[in-house]
């Protein structure tokens, strides 16, 4: 329940305007609850209408995406771009291709992206986009034709100083390549800075592929060190998902001395008590877009179980949910607490429901929210944009060093902010408040637009 009448009225307007957008309501409410800690200290936010402006996207674009499948049949999907905030930089955020994509999901993601991008310290606004297209089971040619149609329309709305999309669920190097090719074709210009996550041969940055998972582990490591005088060394780690974020979180957690024992996909999970052999996972997922089940067929001593939520019954010291939103509810969270975990850090966006976060915090478990914990991906996108502007490419070590520096600074910023605003150790409040203050002050300074 919100204490401030002003924030209550903002939330009432959000839920009345779009009563069906449940994921968006969830993301907004969490942020407003954090702002409750500061709103009395900053009366100008209410006087200037900052919060009600902040929760409404600057622009929402919706368009049809017709394409022809391999049987010659016309398929029509829906495409979107939610350009949420450009207060501190051009719109920036990923594209998601998944059958569950709708406006509620893209608005929650775009909204969180504003604060996440602010926390990176780089000049990027917030956006998200995508389509209800399902790349799973499609041929490369079908994916190419879909991406070309999608970009034919999207190209009118983006640009290196306007809006810079990247990948997310269902959008990786293959899709970004097709999207970039079509942008170049329809605009007749080589503007490398219009997309991030590009291939290395055409303006991509080293470390962008690894960045979200690596960044998640750098932040978790700093949190363990600062708040528990501890590290990944010797810890059992469970990671959900087996996509881009999960794979490179597994790689870094292992390099830092942890033992990752489980991964999942939307069908089920694998458990390997000896520690996941990442080269086999990479061969399955990156080599031939296979299912995680195949791991158990190839690695003696490992098991596969149907149903992706069961992964959280496996006891662990560190839990890194890296699949999708609302995967962990209050009941699952209690199991994680009961099994003795010491830390949870969100690699996916909003994988923990509010009751789950509550259970972690009251159970004394360290909790790092997504907008801080997974900011390494977009931060490295920011570094890709910098390199594109310079027409230069840094080495792997240089980008990795900068990524690590950004995540360490980000952690201390949210940790100190939580303390400053009377909620020591509450990194949810720290992230929401620190991210918001910068954007709100930019909005105040620039006037109502
Ligand atoms: P990928 O498409 O590479 O992988 C997604 C993984 O999550 C797959 O294992 C997939 O399983 C699983 N998954 C997706 N949807 C569902 C669902 N509805 N139920 C259960 N499992 C599901 O995506 P990413 O790894 O890039 O993204 C994972 C999460 O990380 C997302 O929340 C994304 O928003 C977030 N993120 C990504 C960043 C990036 O740079 N890529 C940056 C910051 C956050 P299956 O194959 O069965 O669908
Ligand atoms: O959720 C995210 O931060 C991303 N999908 C990455 C966005 C980006 O622009 O790199």
Tab-separated table of C-alpha atoms and ligand atoms in Angstrom:
chain	number	residue	atom	x	y	z
A	1	UNK	CA	0.000	0.000	0.000
A	2	UNK	CA	1.386	3.394	-0.990
A	3	UNK	CA	1.635	6.002	1.778
A	4	UNK	CA	1.664	9.074	-0.446
A	5	UNK	CA	-1.718	10.286	-1.773
A	6	UNK	CA	0.066	11.640	-4.825
A	7	UNK	CA	1.636	8.254	-5.691
A	8	UNK	CA	-1.675	6.500	-5.006
A	9	UNK	CA	-3.375	8.765	-7.540
A	10	UNK	CA	-0.618	8.100	-10.102
A	11	UNK	CA	-1.030	4.348	-9.638
A	12	UNK	CA	-4.844	4.595	-9.853
A	13	UNK	CA	-4.489	6.396	-13.177
A	14	UNK	CA	-2.129	3.712	-14.523
A	15	UNK	CA	-4.476	0.851	-13.603
A	16	UNK	CA	-7.626	2.646	-14.763
A	17	UNK	CA	-6.169	3.606	-18.126
A	18	UNK	CA	-4.956	0.114	-18.986
A	19	UNK	CA	-6.762	-2.308	-16.680
A	20	UNK	CA	-5.443	-5.419	-18.430
A	21	UNK	CA	-1.720	-4.578	-18.361
A	22	UNK	CA	-0.822	-6.621	-15.288
A	23	UNK	CA	2.916	-6.895	-15.849
A	24	UNK	CA	3.116	-3.147	-16.372
A	25	UNK	CA	1.147	-2.483	-13.166
A	26	UNK	CA	3.500	-4.810	-11.263
A	27	UNK	CA	6.622	-2.987	-12.475
A	28	UNK	CA	5.134	0.463	-11.797
A	29	UNK	CA	3.900	-0.417	-8.311
A	30	UNK	CA	7.315	-1.675	-7.237
A	31	UNK	CA	8.918	1.591	-8.324
A	32	UNK	CA	6.218	3.758	-6.709
A	33	UNK	CA	6.663	1.848	-3.438
A	34	UNK	CA	10.334	2.798	-3.522
A	35	UNK	CA	9.531	6.424	-4.379
A	36	UNK	CA	7.323	6.519	-1.283
A	37	UNK	CA	10.625	6.746	0.621
A	38	UNK	CA	11.636	9.989	-1.081
A	39	UNK	CA	8.555	11.791	-2.311
A	40	UNK	CA	8.129	13.966	0.791
A	41	UNK	CA	11.730	15.121	0.538
A	42	UNK	CA	11.184	16.210	-3.090
A	43	UNK	CA	7.918	18.203	-3.276
A	44	UNK	CA	8.892	19.524	-6.721
A	45	UNK	CA	8.176	16.117	-8.255
A	46	UNK	CA	4.502	16.466	-7.371
A	47	UNK	CA	4.362	20.206	-8.127
A	48	UNK	CA	5.776	19.636	-11.625
A	49	UNK	CA	3.846	16.434	-12.333
A	50	UNK	CA	7.031	14.389	-12.787
A	51	UNK	CA	5.787	10.957	-11.676
A	52	UNK	CA	2.566	10.902	-13.745
A	53	UNK	CA	4.612	11.970	-16.771
A	54	UNK	CA	7.274	9.354	-16.057
A	55	UNK	CA	4.828	6.396	-16.075
A	56	UNK	CA	3.332	7.274	-19.482
A	57	UNK	CA	5.418	6.263	-22.537
A	58	UNK	CA	6.459	9.139	-24.789
A	59	UNK	CA	5.336	7.088	-27.796
A	60	UNK	CA	3.960	3.603	-28.549
A	61	UNK	CA	4.221	2.291	-32.095
A	62	UNK	CA	2.280	-0.748	-33.273
A	63	UNK	CA	2.437	-2.141	-36.785
A	64	UNK	CA	1.645	-5.181	-38.881
A	65	UNK	CA	4.436	-7.488	-40.038
A	66	UNK	CA	3.414	-9.552	-43.070
A	67	UNK	CA	5.839	-12.190	-44.383
A	68	UNK	CA	5.753	-15.335	-46.521
A	69	UNK	CA	6.569	-18.728	-44.966
A	70	UNK	CA	8.416	-21.596	-46.684
A	71	UNK	CA	5.110	-23.020	-47.945
A	72	UNK	CA	4.360	-19.733	-49.721
A	73	UNK	CA	1.617	-18.812	-47.266
A	74	UNK	CA	1.263	-15.247	-45.955
A	75	UNK	CA	1.705	-14.876	-42.191
A	76	UNK	CA	0.882	-11.689	-40.302
A	77	UNK	CA	2.448	-10.839	-36.954
A	78	UNK	CA	2.220	-7.740	-34.849
A	79	UNK	CA	5.258	-5.542	-34.231
A	80	UNK	CA	5.770	-2.901	-31.536
A	81	UNK	CA	8.193	-0.327	-30.249
A	82	UNK	CA	7.526	1.376	-26.926
A	83	UNK	CA	9.638	4.567	-26.813
A	84	UNK	CA	9.273	5.209	-23.115
A	85	UNK	CA	11.698	7.956	-22.148
A	86	UNK	CA	14.329	10.045	-23.927
A	87	UNK	CA	15.063	12.334	-20.963
A	88	UNK	CA	18.727	11.322	-20.630
A	89	UNK	CA	19.568	9.944	-24.084
A	90	UNK	CA	18.166	8.332	-27.228
A	91	UNK	CA	15.658	5.530	-26.616
A	92	UNK	CA	17.556	2.305	-25.961
A	93	UNK	CA	16.439	-1.255	-25.273
A	94	UNK	CA	16.026	-4.698	-26.755
A	95	UNK	CA	13.605	-6.421	-29.120
A	96	UNK	CA	11.810	-9.579	-27.969
A	97	UNK	CA	10.399	-12.128	-30.418
A	98	UNK	CA	8.173	-14.537	-28.477
A	99	UNK	CA	4.520	-15.614	-28.856
A	100	UNK	CA	3.670	-14.125	-25.432
A	101	UNK	CA	4.726	-10.591	-26.449
A	102	UNK	CA	2.025	-7.979	-25.888
A	103	UNK	CA	1.880	-4.307	-24.869
A	104	UNK	CA	1.753	-5.038	-21.151
A	105	UNK	CA	5.015	-6.980	-21.319
A	106	UNK	CA	6.750	-4.444	-23.556
A	107	UNK	CA	5.620	-1.530	-21.380
A	108	UNK	CA	6.927	-3.206	-18.225
A	109	UNK	CA	10.220	-3.925	-19.963
A	110	UNK	CA	10.495	-0.399	-21.425
A	111	UNK	CA	9.668	1.143	-18.061
A	112	UNK	CA	12.313	-0.879	-16.214
A	113	UNK	CA	14.784	-0.108	-18.988
A	114	UNK	CA	14.607	3.642	-18.233
A	115	UNK	CA	15.888	3.076	-14.699
A	116	UNK	CA	18.353	0.362	-15.678
A	117	UNK	CA	19.923	2.540	-18.361
A	118	UNK	CA	20.107	5.441	-15.936
A	119	UNK	CA	21.987	3.224	-13.452
A	120	UNK	CA	24.659	2.326	-16.023
A	121	UNK	CA	25.836	5.951	-15.919
A	122	UNK	CA	25.706	6.108	-19.727
A	123	UNK	CA	23.468	8.529	-21.682
A	124	UNK	CA	20.654	6.219	-22.803
A	125	UNK	CA	16.863	6.608	-22.588
A	126	UNK	CA	14.481	3.667	-22.202
A	127	UNK	CA	12.584	1.597	-24.786
A	128	UNK	CA	11.561	-1.944	-25.672
A	129	UNK	CA	10.007	-3.551	-28.706
A	130	UNK	CA	9.366	-6.817	-30.415
A	131	UNK	CA	6.753	-9.072	-31.884
A	132	UNK	CA	4.545	-12.061	-31.136
A	133	UNK	CA	6.526	-13.896	-33.854
A	134	UNK	CA	7.944	-17.230	-32.679
A	135	UNK	CA	11.398	-17.918	-34.156
A	136	UNK	CA	11.405	-21.433	-32.687
A	137	UNK	CA	11.139	-24.058	-35.426
A	138	UNK	CA	11.360	-21.486	-38.247
A	139	UNK	CA	13.945	-21.861	-41.005
A	140	UNK	CA	16.720	-19.271	-41.385
A	141	UNK	CA	14.965	-17.999	-44.518
A	142	UNK	CA	11.682	-17.536	-42.676
A	143	UNK	CA	13.447	-15.655	-39.870
A	144	UNK	CA	15.183	-13.496	-42.489
A	145	UNK	CA	11.923	-12.643	-44.284
A	146	UNK	CA	10.235	-11.827	-40.983
A	147	UNK	CA	13.131	-9.596	-39.854
A	148	UNK	CA	13.146	-7.784	-43.200
A	149	UNK	CA	9.441	-7.026	-42.991
A	150	UNK	CA	9.741	-5.987	-39.326
A	151	UNK	CA	12.631	-3.607	-40.069
A	152	UNK	CA	10.977	-2.149	-43.177
A	153	UNK	CA	8.502	-0.450	-40.833
A	154	UNK	CA	10.718	-0.053	-37.749
A	155	UNK	CA	13.389	1.758	-39.781
A	156	UNK	CA	11.228	4.919	-39.906
A	157	UNK	CA	11.242	5.183	-36.142
A	158	UNK	CA	14.860	4.485	-35.143
A	159	UNK	CA	18.319	5.991	-35.670
A	160	UNK	CA	21.589	6.428	-33.791
A	161	UNK	CA	20.353	9.684	-32.219
A	162	UNK	CA	16.715	8.562	-31.985
A	163	UNK	CA	16.297	4.969	-30.836
A	164	UNK	CA	18.816	2.115	-30.762
A	165	UNK	CA	17.316	-1.410	-30.468
A	166	UNK	CA	19.240	-4.584	-29.539
A	167	UNK	CA	18.426	-8.226	-28.698
A	168	UNK	CA	16.348	-9.877	-25.986
A	169	UNK	CA	14.457	-13.203	-25.824
A	170	UNK	CA	14.375	-14.723	-29.320
A	171	UNK	CA	16.609	-12.027	-30.811
A	172	UNK	CA	20.309	-12.856	-31.012
A	173	UNK	CA	23.154	-12.423	-33.475
A	174	UNK	CA	21.237	-14.032	-36.366
A	175	UNK	CA	18.226	-11.727	-36.034
A	176	UNK	CA	20.305	-8.574	-35.432
A	177	UNK	CA	22.277	-9.379	-38.604
A	178	UNK	CA	19.114	-9.614	-40.739
A	179	UNK	CA	17.653	-6.482	-39.113
A	180	UNK	CA	20.835	-4.486	-39.719
A	181	UNK	CA	21.057	-5.661	-43.332
A	182	UNK	CA	17.516	-4.490	-44.014
A	183	UNK	CA	18.059	-1.146	-42.250
A	184	UNK	CA	21.114	-0.490	-44.418
A	185	UNK	CA	19.142	-1.484	-47.521
A	186	UNK	CA	16.010	0.598	-46.975
A	187	UNK	CA	17.809	3.696	-45.615
A	188	UNK	CA	20.700	3.584	-48.078
A	189	UNK	CA	23.167	4.528	-45.343
A	190	UNK	CA	25.731	2.745	-43.204
A	191	UNK	CA	24.759	3.869	-39.719
A	192	UNK	CA	26.403	1.260	-37.510
A	193	UNK	CA	25.109	2.938	-34.346
A	194	UNK	CA	21.455	2.184	-35.126
A	195	UNK	CA	21.516	-1.277	-33.519
A	196	UNK	CA	23.708	-2.974	-30.917
A	197	UNK	CA	24.643	-6.604	-30.550
A	198	UNK	CA	25.944	-6.552	-34.137
A	199	UNK	CA	28.392	-9.101	-35.524
A	200	UNK	CA	32.061	-8.300	-34.973
A	201	UNK	CA	32.661	-7.887	-38.720
A	202	UNK	CA	30.177	-5.005	-39.028
A	203	UNK	CA	30.560	-2.808	-35.979
A	204	UNK	CA	29.731	-5.104	-33.075
A	205	UNK	CA	31.609	-4.916	-29.793
A	206	UNK	CA	33.637	-7.662	-28.190
A	207	UNK	CA	32.035	-8.861	-24.922
A	208	UNK	CA	28.475	-7.761	-25.904
A	209	UNK	CA	27.483	-11.430	-26.323
A	210	UNK	CA	28.807	-12.325	-22.873
A	211	UNK	CA	27.952	-9.026	-21.189
A	212	UNK	CA	24.634	-9.649	-19.433
A	213	UNK	CA	25.718	-12.920	-17.819
A	214	UNK	CA	29.208	-11.651	-16.995
A	215	UNK	CA	27.827	-8.392	-15.596
A	216	UNK	CA	25.345	-10.312	-13.455
A	217	UNK	CA	28.206	-12.232	-11.849
A	218	UNK	CA	30.376	-9.114	-11.403
A	219	UNK	CA	27.535	-7.401	-9.556
A	220	UNK	CA	26.736	-10.496	-7.486
A	221	UNK	CA	30.418	-10.841	-6.580
A	222	UNK	CA	30.565	-7.225	-5.394
A	223	UNK	CA	27.348	-7.671	-3.398
A	224	UNK	CA	28.720	-10.814	-1.696
A	225	UNK	CA	32.004	-9.077	-0.931
A	226	UNK	CA	30.484	-5.863	0.439
A	227	UNK	CA	27.517	-7.289	2.324
A	228	UNK	CA	28.812	-10.711	3.452
A	229	UNK	CA	32.584	-10.547	3.041
A	230	UNK	CA	32.196	-13.589	0.768
A	231	UNK	CA	32.495	-14.627	-2.907
A	232	UNK	CA	31.460	-17.255	-5.514
A	233	UNK	CA	34.331	-19.468	-4.392
A	234	UNK	CA	33.031	-22.946	-3.490
A	235	UNK	CA	29.353	-21.951	-3.822
A	236	UNK	CA	26.640	-24.072	-5.445
A	237	UNK	CA	24.784	-22.045	-8.072
A	238	UNK	CA	21.429	-22.721	-9.776
A	239	UNK	CA	20.674	-20.777	-12.968
A	240	UNK	CA	17.327	-20.914	-14.793
A	241	UNK	CA	17.098	-20.568	-18.567
A	242	UNK	CA	19.681	-21.762	-21.080
A	243	UNK	CA	19.776	-18.810	-23.459
A	244	UNK	CA	22.251	-15.985	-23.875
A	245	UNK	CA	22.117	-14.697	-20.300
A	246	UNK	CA	22.118	-18.117	-18.600
A	247	UNK	CA	25.025	-19.482	-20.680
A	248	UNK	CA	27.393	-16.609	-19.989
A	249	UNK	CA	26.333	-16.363	-16.338
A	250	UNK	CA	27.310	-20.035	-16.070
A	251	UNK	CA	30.668	-19.292	-17.690
A	252	UNK	CA	31.548	-16.387	-15.361
A	253	UNK	CA	30.154	-17.966	-12.168
A	254	UNK	CA	32.354	-20.994	-12.891
A	255	UNK	CA	35.417	-18.820	-13.603
A	256	UNK	CA	34.835	-17.076	-10.257
A	257	UNK	CA	34.950	-20.408	-8.420
A	258	UNK	CA	31.249	-21.335	-8.227
A	259	UNK	CA	29.764	-24.695	-9.208
A	260	UNK	CA	26.680	-24.343	-11.455
A	261	UNK	CA	24.586	-27.504	-11.055
A	262	UNK	CA	21.353	-26.777	-12.981
A	263	UNK	CA	19.935	-25.041	-16.064
A	264	UNK	CA	16.463	-25.065	-17.670
A	265	UNK	CA	14.319	-24.143	-20.648
A	266	UNK	CA	10.554	-23.672	-20.884
A	267	UNK	CA	10.045	-27.467	-20.972
A	268	UNK	CA	12.177	-28.671	-18.057
A	269	UNK	CA	15.513	-28.597	-16.257
A	270	UNK	CA	18.789	-30.503	-16.055
A	271	UNK	CA	20.684	-31.274	-12.858
A	272	UNK	CA	24.366	-32.198	-12.908
A	273	UNK	CA	25.696	-32.466	-9.325
A	274	UNK	CA	29.278	-32.623	-10.675
A	275	UNK	CA	28.902	-29.157	-12.230
A	276	UNK	CA	27.501	-28.260	-15.666
A	277	UNK	CA	29.886	-28.909	-18.569
A	278	UNK	CA	29.402	-25.668	-20.412
A	279	UNK	CA	31.020	-26.765	-23.686
A	280	UNK	CA	28.230	-29.343	-24.049
A	281	UNK	CA	25.530	-26.758	-23.324
A	282	UNK	CA	27.108	-24.414	-25.876
A	283	UNK	CA	27.219	-27.185	-28.448
A	284	UNK	CA	23.506	-27.909	-27.892
A	285	UNK	CA	22.204	-24.341	-27.666
A	286	UNK	CA	24.603	-22.304	-29.817
A	287	UNK	CA	25.661	-25.153	-32.111
A	288	UNK	CA	22.266	-26.408	-33.275
A	289	UNK	CA	19.546	-24.556	-31.305
A	290	UNK	CA	18.694	-27.779	-29.446
A	291	UNK	CA	16.743	-28.358	-26.238
A	292	UNK	CA	18.415	-28.586	-22.816
A	293	UNK	CA	17.036	-32.129	-22.386
A	294	UNK	CA	19.785	-33.319	-24.766
A	295	UNK	CA	22.390	-32.623	-22.039
A	296	UNK	CA	21.078	-35.479	-19.871
A	297	UNK	CA	21.306	-37.860	-22.850
A	298	UNK	CA	24.951	-36.895	-23.353
A	299	UNK	CA	26.303	-36.544	-19.794
A	300	UNK	CA	26.240	-39.611	-17.528
A	301	UNK	CA	25.211	-38.800	-13.957
A	302	UNK	CA	23.034	-35.854	-14.982
A	303	UNK	CA	19.218	-35.909	-15.020
A	304	UNK	CA	16.412	-34.149	-16.900
A	305	UNK	CA	13.040	-33.391	-15.308
A	306	UNK	CA	9.949	-32.059	-17.104
A	307	UNK	CA	8.562	-28.713	-15.894
A	308	UNK	CA	10.816	-25.662	-15.575
A	309	UNK	CA	9.755	-24.487	-12.088
A	310	UNK	CA	11.061	-27.649	-10.347
A	311	UNK	CA	14.635	-26.386	-10.798
A	312	UNK	CA	14.192	-24.277	-7.634
A	313	UNK	CA	13.827	-27.368	-5.447
A	314	UNK	CA	17.550	-27.988	-5.951
A	315	UNK	CA	19.393	-26.551	-2.924
A	316	UNK	CA	21.886	-23.804	-3.761
A	317	UNK	CA	23.881	-20.984	-2.180
A	318	UNK	CA	23.310	-18.569	-5.053
A	319	UNK	CA	20.213	-18.453	-7.307
A	320	UNK	CA	20.379	-16.633	-10.639
A	321	UNK	CA	17.012	-16.668	-12.463
A	322	UNK	CA	17.862	-15.976	-16.128
A	323	UNK	CA	14.787	-17.131	-18.116
A	324	UNK	CA	11.742	-14.872	-18.079
A	325	UNK	CA	9.362	-12.761	-15.961
A	326	UNK	CA	7.386	-14.024	-12.965
A	327	UNK	CA	9.086	-17.391	-12.862
A	328	UNK	CA	9.532	-17.361	-9.058
A	329	UNK	CA	6.432	-16.856	-6.917
A	330	UNK	CA	6.132	-16.603	-3.138
A	331	UNK	CA	5.942	-20.370	-2.630
A	332	UNK	CA	9.031	-21.123	-4.707
A	333	UNK	CA	10.873	-18.305	-2.931
A	334	UNK	CA	10.123	-19.887	0.444
A	335	UNK	CA	11.651	-23.144	-0.797
A	336	UNK	CA	14.801	-21.283	-1.867
A	337	UNK	CA	15.003	-19.620	1.570
A	338	UNK	CA	14.354	-22.884	3.406
A	339	UNK	CA	17.097	-24.603	1.417
A	340	UNK	CA	19.588	-22.113	2.831
A	341	UNK	CA	20.451	-19.844	-0.118
A	342	UNK	CA	22.466	-16.718	0.683
A	343	UNK	CA	21.857	-14.617	-2.447
A	344	UNK	CA	19.473	-14.172	-5.381
A	345	UNK	CA	20.336	-11.929	-8.335
A	346	UNK	CA	17.971	-11.409	-11.269
A	347	UNK	CA	19.528	-12.038	-14.695
A	348	UNK	CA	16.125	-12.027	-16.387
A	349	UNK	CA	13.802	-9.030	-16.219
A	350	UNK	CA	11.362	-9.271	-13.272
A	351	UNK	CA	11.719	-13.055	-12.779
A	352	UNK	CA	10.637	-12.727	-9.119
A	353	UNK	CA	7.089	-11.817	-8.173
A	354	UNK	CA	6.637	-9.199	-5.389
A	355	UNK	CA	5.797	-11.912	-2.826
A	356	UNK	CA	9.045	-13.681	-3.730
A	357	UNK	CA	11.130	-10.545	-3.186
A	358	UNK	CA	9.359	-10.067	0.133
A	359	UNK	CA	10.194	-13.669	1.130
A	360	UNK	CA	13.880	-13.210	0.233
A	361	UNK	CA	14.231	-9.935	2.073
A	362	UNK	CA	12.424	-11.099	5.207
A	363	UNK	CA	14.383	-14.377	5.067
A	364	UNK	CA	17.665	-12.431	5.245
A	365	UNK	CA	18.805	-13.365	1.715
A	366	UNK	CA	20.726	-10.824	-0.352
A	367	UNK	CA	18.572	-9.757	-3.309
A	368	UNK	CA	19.778	-7.862	-6.389
A	369	UNK	CA	16.937	-6.630	-8.651
A	370	UNK	CA	17.090	-6.980	-12.434
A	371	UNK	CA	17.460	-3.332	-13.280
A	372	UNK	CA	20.779	-3.393	-11.462
A	373	UNK	CA	21.860	-7.017	-11.802
A	374	UNK	CA	21.359	-7.441	-15.562
A	375	UNK	CA	22.415	-3.919	-16.588
A	376	UNK	CA	25.720	-5.228	-17.987
A	377	UNK	CA	24.077	-6.084	-21.323
A	378	UNK	CA	22.783	-2.637	-22.080
A	379	UNK	CA	25.896	-1.049	-20.544
A	380	UNK	CA	28.009	-2.923	-23.086
A	381	UNK	CA	25.537	-1.860	-25.787
A	382	UNK	CA	26.393	1.669	-24.658
A	383	UNK	CA	30.085	0.836	-25.075
A	384	UNK	CA	29.308	-0.522	-28.566
A	385	UNK	CA	27.659	2.820	-29.426
A	386	UNK	CA	30.735	4.676	-28.150
A	387	UNK	CA	33.019	2.540	-30.324
A	388	UNK	CA	30.753	3.054	-33.354
A	389	UNK	CA	30.887	6.829	-32.843
A	390	UNK	CA	34.682	6.700	-32.616
A	391	UNK	CA	34.915	4.298	-35.603
A	392	UNK	CA	37.195	2.228	-33.418
A	393	UNK	CA	37.117	-1.117	-31.584
A	394	UNK	CA	38.475	-1.833	-28.134
A	395	UNK	CA	40.036	-5.203	-27.200
A	396	UNK	CA	38.113	-7.876	-25.279
A	397	UNK	CA	40.095	-7.039	-22.135
A	398	UNK	CA	39.355	-3.325	-22.462
A	399	UNK	CA	35.575	-3.794	-22.836
A	400	UNK	CA	35.511	-6.394	-20.061
A	401	UNK	CA	37.423	-4.045	-17.736
A	402	UNK	CA	34.952	-1.234	-18.441
A	403	UNK	CA	31.974	-3.572	-17.931
A	404	UNK	CA	33.352	-4.723	-14.586
A	405	UNK	CA	33.959	-1.118	-13.523
A	406	UNK	CA	30.392	-0.149	-14.454
A	407	UNK	CA	28.886	-3.045	-12.462
A	408	UNK	CA	31.025	-2.359	-9.374
A	409	UNK	CA	30.138	1.367	-9.442
A	410	UNK	CA	26.497	0.542	-10.053
A	411	UNK	CA	26.413	-1.737	-7.016
A	412	UNK	CA	27.924	0.903	-4.722
A	413	UNK	CA	25.569	3.562	-6.090
A	414	UNK	CA	22.444	1.527	-5.243
A	415	UNK	CA	23.884	0.286	-1.927
A	416	UNK	CA	24.732	3.833	-0.805
A	417	UNK	CA	21.391	5.205	-2.050
A	418	UNK	CA	19.449	2.612	-0.041
A	419	UNK	CA	21.335	3.697	3.052
A	420	UNK	CA	20.907	7.412	2.327
A	421	UNK	CA	17.142	7.025	2.035
A	422	UNK	CA	16.719	5.037	5.236
A	423	UNK	CA	16.536	1.499	3.816
A	424	UNK	CA	20.033	0.065	4.339
A	425	UNK	CA	20.593	-3.186	2.453
A	426	UNK	CA	17.380	-2.846	0.412
A	427	UNK	CA	18.799	-2.882	-3.113
A	428	UNK	CA	15.311	-2.689	-4.653
A	429	UNK	CA	14.784	0.731	-3.104
A	430	UNK	CA	18.398	1.683	-3.862
A	431	UNK	CA	18.076	0.811	-7.573
A	432	UNK	CA	14.669	2.397	-8.082
A	433	UNK	CA	15.561	5.604	-6.269
A	434	UNK	CA	19.062	6.038	-7.736
A	435	UNK	CA	17.798	5.310	-11.258
A	436	UNK	CA	14.814	7.600	-10.880
A	437	UNK	CA	16.565	10.632	-9.340
A	438	UNK	CA	18.768	11.107	-12.392
A	439	UNK	CA	15.906	10.843	-14.894
A	440	UNK	CA	13.539	12.988	-12.797
A	441	UNK	CA	16.125	15.716	-12.422
A	442	UNK	CA	16.730	15.672	-16.197
A	443	UNK	CA	12.961	16.005	-16.720
A	444	UNK	CA	12.729	18.887	-14.237
A	445	UNK	CA	15.634	20.700	-15.849
A	446	UNK	CA	14.329	20.288	-19.389
A	447	UNK	CA	10.727	21.302	-18.586
A	448	UNK	CA	7.510	19.546	-19.512
A	449	UNK	CA	7.569	18.022	-22.988
B	1	LIG	P1	17.211	-16.200	-24.998
B	1	LIG	O1	16.153	-16.151	-26.029
B	1	LIG	O2	18.619	-16.349	-25.403
B	1	LIG	O3	16.891	-17.332	-23.918
B	1	LIG	C1	15.703	-17.316	-23.209
B	1	LIG	C2	15.704	-18.474	-22.235
B	1	LIG	O4	14.602	-18.327	-21.329
B	1	LIG	C3	15.530	-19.824	-22.911
B	1	LIG	O5	16.144	-20.806	-22.160
B	1	LIG	C4	14.004	-19.975	-22.881
B	1	LIG	O6	13.559	-21.311	-22.986
B	1	LIG	C5	13.667	-19.393	-21.539
B	1	LIG	N1	12.293	-18.850	-21.592
B	1	LIG	C6	11.853	-17.856	-22.386
B	1	LIG	N2	10.543	-17.640	-22.220
B	1	LIG	C7	10.156	-18.523	-21.294
B	1	LIG	C8	8.920	-18.791	-20.687
B	1	LIG	N3	7.792	-18.115	-21.001
B	1	LIG	N4	8.893	-19.764	-19.763
B	1	LIG	C9	10.007	-20.449	-19.442
B	1	LIG	N5	11.212	-20.237	-19.984
B	1	LIG	C10	11.283	-19.293	-20.901
B	1	LIG	O7	17.011	-14.835	-24.150
B	1	LIG	P2	18.028	-14.116	-23.171
B	1	LIG	O8	18.902	-15.093	-22.491
B	1	LIG	O9	18.640	-12.998	-23.908
B	1	LIG	O10	17.019	-13.465	-22.108
B	1	LIG	C11	16.688	-14.080	-20.875
B	1	LIG	C12	16.178	-13.021	-19.905
B	1	LIG	O11	17.204	-12.035	-19.694
B	1	LIG	C13	14.963	-12.232	-20.374
B	1	LIG	O12	14.168	-11.902	-19.244
B	1	LIG	C14	15.566	-10.955	-20.954
B	1	LIG	O13	14.649	-9.886	-20.940
B	1	LIG	C15	16.702	-10.734	-19.963
B	1	LIG	N6	17.799	-9.884	-20.411
B	1	LIG	C16	18.478	-10.124	-21.566
B	1	LIG	C17	19.534	-9.317	-21.940
B	1	LIG	C18	20.365	-9.585	-23.146
B	1	LIG	O14	21.330	-8.853	-23.361
B	1	LIG	N7	20.068	-10.595	-23.944
B	1	LIG	C19	19.904	-8.123	-21.143
B	1	LIG	C20	19.178	-8.008	-19.906
B	1	LIG	C21	18.157	-8.846	-19.591
B	1	LIG	P3	12.920	-21.847	-24.365
B	1	LIG	O15	14.075	-22.043	-25.290
B	1	LIG	O16	12.229	-23.096	-23.982
B	1	LIG	O17	11.968	-20.781	-24.823
B	2	LIG	O1	16.784	-6.037	-21.081
B	2	LIG	C1	17.825	-5.557	-21.548
B	2	LIG	O2	18.520	-4.753	-20.908
B	2	LIG	C2	18.250	-5.971	-22.887
B	2	LIG	N1	17.596	-6.812	-23.490
B	2	LIG	C3	19.456	-5.347	-23.536
B	2	LIG	C4	19.095	-4.041	-24.189
B	2	LIG	C5	20.177	-3.389	-24.997
B	2	LIG	O3	19.848	-2.344	-25.594
B	2	LIG	O4	21.310	-3.853	-25.052
